[in-house]
Each structure stands twice: as structure tokens, then as C-alpha cells.
Amino acid sequence: MMVPAALLLLGALAAVVAPRLLARADWPDHEPVLALWVWQCVVAAVLLCCALSMTLSAAAAWQAVRGHVFANAPHAVLDAYPLVTTGPWAAATAVALACGGAWTAAMLVREVLRARSRRRRRRAELLVRAPLLPGEEPGAEPLVVLEGERPDAWWMSGPAPQLVITTAALRRLKGRQLDSLLAHEQGHAQARHDWLLHCSAALATGFPQVPVFAAFRDEMHRLVELSADDMASRRFGRLTTALALVELNEDRGVFGPCPTPHAHVPQRVHRLLTPQDRLTTTRRLGLTATASLVPVIPVLVAFVPGLRALG
């Protein structure tokens, strides 16, 4: 049970240390795409630690599982893992981790089904507010304009994605500001940010007592918006994108002293208007490579006894 226990300790260490290091760093606000990648690698490493620990614990507890896991392995490799000397903790660990994996899958399926249900409901509401003309197919137009006194715009994902914008937003956004809004929403769609939000929400909902998953969900919501802001600002300028954010959210009270559900908007505007000190190319490549190696560490820990036996 040494290797499964080491994997669990490694996963716990990554879950505790990595979020604290990322919270203290100032570069995630300047490099949101890189920060998204680092967070995904950290969470993947934590999940991989649990999956490998479950597999080895099950192999230690049950001969049938051991036969499948080490089916073609030499005897030296099998002897390198002290599987037959474990007590009842192996079965309990394997069952607990398997239940956690099944619960994670169930939460992800529930999150996806809820998102689809919300999307169907919003499309039905959209058809009521903007009925189809004779001969017009649902979802045929990528842009839908709704009559409304409140400036708003949102992207509806799905097989036929559409950008919905109100007439109030069209009156407020002029020229390149409207183009930057379109680029922002298209950035979300191209990067498939919806799947990041689904996965992070499933983990945070399924395991509300695990801080790393709650931090993962909160950071995904923040970083995907920063990433889409950067996509729009690279094409139409930081000032234009900031002005578009202000025009869309000015009537929502987000710039007042009282906190609102859109309290992150002033921070995004300030970020766009403040000169950014981006990381050098060498440091970005270094952080990317380092983050990519994090999920490899659990695999190395799991395979080290077998590799030593073969060596």
C-alpha cells in the first residue's frame, strides 16, 4: 500500500499547494490562457492521483483485478509491488475512490444535462420574443436582435450557435465597440469555455468540501472572461473593448459601491485600461512546460517500482 498511499499524499499536496501558489502570483491576470492551462494540469494531476491509487488498491485487494492490471507484466514487476501483504485498507480505499469517481461522472452528466435544458429553455423563449418568419429555419441566422430596453448580449452555444443582442445594446455600442463584443463572444465559443465551466462546476458541486475544486470553479469563471477580453482587445484595441464593457454594464450598478453579481466587470475594465506587463516568451514556455509535467508526476510515482525492477 506504499504506492497508493504515496499517490494520495501527492494528490493532497498538489490540491493544497498549487492553489495557494497561483493565488499569490500576479501573472495569471496578465496571462489568463496560461493560467487556464496551469489550473487544468493541477486538477488533472489530482484526479490522476486518485485514479492510479484506486487501481493499485483494487489490484492489492482482489486477485481478479490484479490479473488484469498485471496481465502481461514479468514476475519481477509483480514482485516489486507488495500487493499481497496489504490489509483490509486496500479494499476500503479502492471502493471509496471508485465511488468518488462514479460521483464525479454523475455530477458532470448532471451539469451537461442542466446546461442543455437551460439552452433549450432559452431557445424556446427566444422563439417567443423573436418568432421565425415563413420559410425561416431555427438557428439559421448567427445573429439575433431582440427588442429590449436593457443593453445585453449573450452567446447561445449548441449545434447552431447564435449571438443574441438587444436593441438597447445596438443603440449604445457603436462601430468597433460592437465588433469587439462579437469578438469577445466568439472567443468563448472558439475556445470551448463552456466545457471548462461544466467540468469545474461538476467538481465543485460534487465535492463542496474540497477547496481546490471550489477555487478551480471560481477561477475558471474569472479567467475565461479575461481570456475572451484579450481576444477582443487584440483585434479592436483595449480601450474599445473596455468602453464596450462599460456601455453594456453601466445600468446594472456594477460600478457603484454596493457589490453585485457582476462585480468582476470593474476589475476587467481596469485591467484593460492598465498597461500590461506580460511575461517574456521564455518564461511563458517555461511555465507551460512545467505545468504540462505536473500530471506526469503521478504516473512516474505509480510506475517507479516496476521500472526499477525492469532496470
PDB file of C-alpha atoms in Angstrom, residues 168-292:
ATOM      1  CA  ALA A 168     -30.639  48.836 -26.467  1.00  0.00           C
ATOM      2  CA  ALA A 169     -27.160  47.351 -26.810  1.00  0.00           C
ATOM      3  CA  LEU A 170     -27.127  48.190 -30.522  1.00  0.00           C
ATOM      4  CA  ARG A 171     -28.014  51.782 -29.709  1.00  0.00           C
ATOM      5  CA  ARG A 172     -25.208  52.033 -27.160  1.00  0.00           C
ATOM      6  CA  LEU A 173     -22.446  50.175 -28.952  1.00  0.00           C
ATOM      7  CA  LYS A 174     -21.100  51.954 -31.976  1.00  0.00           C
ATOM      8  CA  GLY A 175     -18.840  50.601 -34.692  1.00  0.00           C
ATOM      9  CA  ARG A 176     -15.774  48.876 -33.300  1.00  0.00           C
ATOM     10  CA  GLN A 177     -17.340  48.526 -29.840  1.00  0.00           C
ATOM     11  CA  LEU A 178     -19.957  46.202 -31.324  1.00  0.00           C
ATOM     12  CA  ASP A 179     -17.231  44.349 -33.222  1.00  0.00           C
ATOM     13  CA  SER A 180     -15.273  43.862 -30.000  1.00  0.00           C
ATOM     14  CA  LEU A 181     -18.383  42.437 -28.315  1.00  0.00           C
ATOM     15  CA  LEU A 182     -18.805  39.961 -31.154  1.00  0.00           C
ATOM     16  CA  ALA A 183     -15.119  39.018 -30.931  1.00  0.00           C
ATOM     17  CA  HIS A 184     -15.437  38.501 -27.163  1.00  0.00           C
ATOM     18  CA  GLU A 185     -18.358  36.102 -27.510  1.00  0.00           C
ATOM     19  CA  GLN A 186     -16.774  34.303 -30.454  1.00  0.00           C
ATOM     20  CA  GLY A 187     -13.644  33.850 -28.326  1.00  0.00           C
ATOM     21  CA  HIS A 188     -15.709  31.949 -25.764  1.00  0.00           C
ATOM     22  CA  ALA A 189     -17.121  29.705 -28.488  1.00  0.00           C
ATOM     23  CA  GLN A 190     -13.818  29.031 -30.243  1.00  0.00           C
ATOM     24  CA  ALA A 191     -12.006  28.120 -27.012  1.00  0.00           C
ATOM     25  CA  ARG A 192     -14.937  25.940 -25.847  1.00  0.00           C
ATOM     26  CA  HIS A 193     -15.033  27.700 -22.498  1.00  0.00           C
ATOM     27  CA  ASP A 194     -18.434  26.160 -21.818  1.00  0.00           C
ATOM     28  CA  TRP A 195     -16.828  22.751 -21.262  1.00  0.00           C
ATOM     29  CA  LEU A 196     -14.327  24.193 -18.802  1.00  0.00           C
ATOM     30  CA  LEU A 197     -17.206  25.742 -16.870  1.00  0.00           C
ATOM     31  CA  HIS A 198     -19.174  22.467 -16.931  1.00  0.00           C
ATOM     32  CA  CYS A 199     -16.254  20.398 -15.605  1.00  0.00           C
ATOM     33  CA  SER A 200     -15.315  22.874 -12.893  1.00  0.00           C
ATOM     34  CA  ALA A 201     -18.940  23.236 -11.780  1.00  0.00           C
ATOM     35  CA  ALA A 202     -19.372  19.447 -11.644  1.00  0.00           C
ATOM     36  CA  LEU A 203     -16.313  19.004  -9.421  1.00  0.00           C
ATOM     37  CA  ALA A 204     -17.221  21.903  -7.127  1.00  0.00           C
ATOM     38  CA  THR A 205     -20.825  20.731  -6.805  1.00  0.00           C
ATOM     39  CA  GLY A 206     -19.926  17.080  -6.287  1.00  0.00           C
ATOM     40  CA  PHE A 207     -17.232  17.786  -3.687  1.00  0.00           C
ATOM     41  CA  PRO A 208     -18.156  21.064  -1.971  1.00  0.00           C
ATOM     42  CA  GLN A 209     -15.780  20.334   0.938  1.00  0.00           C
ATOM     43  CA  VAL A 210     -12.703  20.164  -1.319  1.00  0.00           C
ATOM     44  CA  PRO A 211     -11.255  23.708  -1.578  1.00  0.00           C
ATOM     45  CA  VAL A 212      -9.235  23.080  -4.729  1.00  0.00           C
ATOM     46  CA  PHE A 213     -12.369  22.288  -6.736  1.00  0.00           C
ATOM     47  CA  ALA A 214     -14.195  25.391  -5.469  1.00  0.00           C
ATOM     48  CA  ALA A 215     -11.169  27.527  -6.362  1.00  0.00           C
ATOM     49  CA  PHE A 216     -10.997  25.815  -9.753  1.00  0.00           C
ATOM     50  CA  ARG A 217     -14.619  26.747 -10.491  1.00  0.00           C
ATOM     51  CA  ASP A 218     -14.220  30.366  -9.359  1.00  0.00           C
ATOM     52  CA  GLU A 219     -11.013  30.845 -11.321  1.00  0.00           C
ATOM     53  CA  MET A 220     -12.477  29.304 -14.464  1.00  0.00           C
ATOM     54  CA  HIS A 221     -15.353  31.799 -14.422  1.00  0.00           C
ATOM     55  CA  ARG A 222     -12.912  34.674 -13.990  1.00  0.00           C
ATOM     56  CA  LEU A 223     -10.164  33.562 -16.331  1.00  0.00           C
ATOM     57  CA  VAL A 224     -12.405  32.682 -19.290  1.00  0.00           C
ATOM     58  CA  GLU A 225     -13.737  36.246 -19.251  1.00  0.00           C
ATOM     59  CA  LEU A 226     -10.214  37.688 -19.128  1.00  0.00           C
ATOM     60  CA  SER A 227      -9.179  35.399 -21.954  1.00  0.00           C
ATOM     61  CA  ALA A 228     -12.125  36.481 -24.121  1.00  0.00           C
ATOM     62  CA  ASP A 229     -11.363  40.130 -23.295  1.00  0.00           C
ATOM     63  CA  ASP A 230      -7.826  39.628 -24.583  1.00  0.00           C
ATOM     64  CA  MET A 231      -9.081  38.007 -27.778  1.00  0.00           C
ATOM     65  CA  ALA A 232     -11.300  41.014 -28.448  1.00  0.00           C
ATOM     66  CA  SER A 233      -8.692  43.606 -27.461  1.00  0.00           C
ATOM     67  CA  ARG A 234      -6.059  42.112 -29.746  1.00  0.00           C
ATOM     68  CA  ARG A 235      -8.346  42.736 -32.709  1.00  0.00           C
ATOM     69  CA  PHE A 236     -10.050  46.003 -31.777  1.00  0.00           C
ATOM     70  CA  GLY A 237      -7.949  47.575 -29.029  1.00  0.00           C
ATOM     71  CA  ARG A 238      -8.054  47.593 -25.255  1.00  0.00           C
ATOM     72  CA  LEU A 239      -9.804  50.956 -24.980  1.00  0.00           C
ATOM     73  CA  THR A 240     -12.565  49.935 -27.380  1.00  0.00           C
ATOM     74  CA  THR A 241     -13.169  46.685 -25.500  1.00  0.00           C
ATOM     75  CA  ALA A 242     -13.221  48.493 -22.140  1.00  0.00           C
ATOM     76  CA  LEU A 243     -15.727  51.054 -23.439  1.00  0.00           C
ATOM     77  CA  ALA A 244     -17.950  48.264 -24.728  1.00  0.00           C
ATOM     78  CA  LEU A 245     -17.927  46.654 -21.269  1.00  0.00           C
ATOM     79  CA  VAL A 246     -18.835  49.973 -19.661  1.00  0.00           C
ATOM     80  CA  GLU A 247     -21.682  50.647 -22.085  1.00  0.00           C
ATOM     81  CA  LEU A 248     -23.150  47.174 -21.575  1.00  0.00           C
ATOM     82  CA  ASN A 249     -22.978  47.169 -17.772  1.00  0.00           C
ATOM     83  CA  GLU A 250     -23.382  50.818 -16.781  1.00  0.00           C
ATOM     84  CA  ASP A 251     -27.096  50.461 -15.948  1.00  0.00           C
ATOM     85  CA  ARG A 252     -26.557  47.372 -13.796  1.00  0.00           C
ATOM     86  CA  GLY A 253     -24.933  49.261 -10.927  1.00  0.00           C
ATOM     87  CA  VAL A 254     -21.682  47.334 -11.191  1.00  0.00           C
ATOM     88  CA  PHE A 255     -19.613  50.498 -10.892  1.00  0.00           C
ATOM     89  CA  GLY A 256     -21.216  51.574  -7.607  1.00  0.00           C
ATOM     90  CA  PRO A 257     -20.096  50.901  -4.027  1.00  0.00           C
ATOM     91  CA  CYS A 258     -22.520  48.007  -3.462  1.00  0.00           C
ATOM     92  CA  PRO A 259     -21.441  44.514  -4.605  1.00  0.00           C
ATOM     93  CA  THR A 260     -23.427  42.954  -7.457  1.00  0.00           C
ATOM     94  CA  PRO A 261     -23.364  39.607  -9.305  1.00  0.00           C
ATOM     95  CA  HIS A 262     -21.263  41.386 -11.967  1.00  0.00           C
ATOM     96  CA  ALA A 263     -18.717  42.832  -9.533  1.00  0.00           C
ATOM     97  CA  HIS A 264     -15.870  41.481 -11.660  1.00  0.00           C
ATOM     98  CA  VAL A 265     -16.682  43.878 -14.521  1.00  0.00           C
ATOM     99  CA  PRO A 266     -14.913  46.930 -12.976  1.00  0.00           C
ATOM    100  CA  GLN A 267     -11.807  44.799 -12.472  1.00  0.00           C
ATOM    101  CA  ARG A 268     -11.916  43.732 -16.103  1.00  0.00           C
ATOM    102  CA  VAL A 269     -12.278  47.345 -17.249  1.00  0.00           C
ATOM    103  CA  HIS A 270      -9.398  48.464 -15.023  1.00  0.00           C
ATOM    104  CA  ARG A 271      -7.260  45.630 -16.368  1.00  0.00           C
ATOM    105  CA  LEU A 272      -7.946  46.650 -19.973  1.00  0.00           C
ATOM    106  CA  LEU A 273      -7.114  50.289 -19.276  1.00  0.00           C
ATOM    107  CA  THR A 274      -3.920  49.496 -17.354  1.00  0.00           C
ATOM    108  CA  PRO A 275      -0.737  48.749 -19.325  1.00  0.00           C
ATOM    109  CA  GLN A 276       0.028  45.070 -19.100  1.00  0.00           C
ATOM    110  CA  ASP A 277       3.461  43.707 -18.220  1.00  0.00           C
ATOM    111  CA  ARG A 278       3.257  40.369 -19.986  1.00  0.00           C
ATOM    112  CA  LEU A 279       5.659  37.560 -19.257  1.00  0.00           C
ATOM    113  CA  THR A 280       8.557  37.018 -21.577  1.00  0.00           C
ATOM    114  CA  THR A 281       8.286  34.272 -24.165  1.00  0.00           C
ATOM    115  CA  THR A 282      10.904  32.208 -22.355  1.00  0.00           C
ATOM    116  CA  ARG A 283       9.034  32.374 -19.055  1.00  0.00           C
ATOM    117  CA  ARG A 284       5.691  31.553 -20.721  1.00  0.00           C
ATOM    118  CA  LEU A 285       7.230  28.499 -22.362  1.00  0.00           C
ATOM    119  CA  GLY A 286       8.821  27.502 -19.066  1.00  0.00           C
ATOM    120  CA  LEU A 287       5.555  27.749 -17.150  1.00  0.00           C
ATOM    121  CA  THR A 288       3.710  25.854 -19.887  1.00  0.00           C
ATOM    122  CA  ALA A 289       6.256  23.043 -19.850  1.00  0.00           C
ATOM    123  CA  THR A 290       6.300  22.895 -16.048  1.00  0.00           C
ATOM    124  CA  ALA A 291       2.509  22.732 -15.857  1.00  0.00           C
ATOM    125  CA  SER A 292       2.437  20.020 -18.533  1.00  0.00           C
TER     126      SER A 292
END
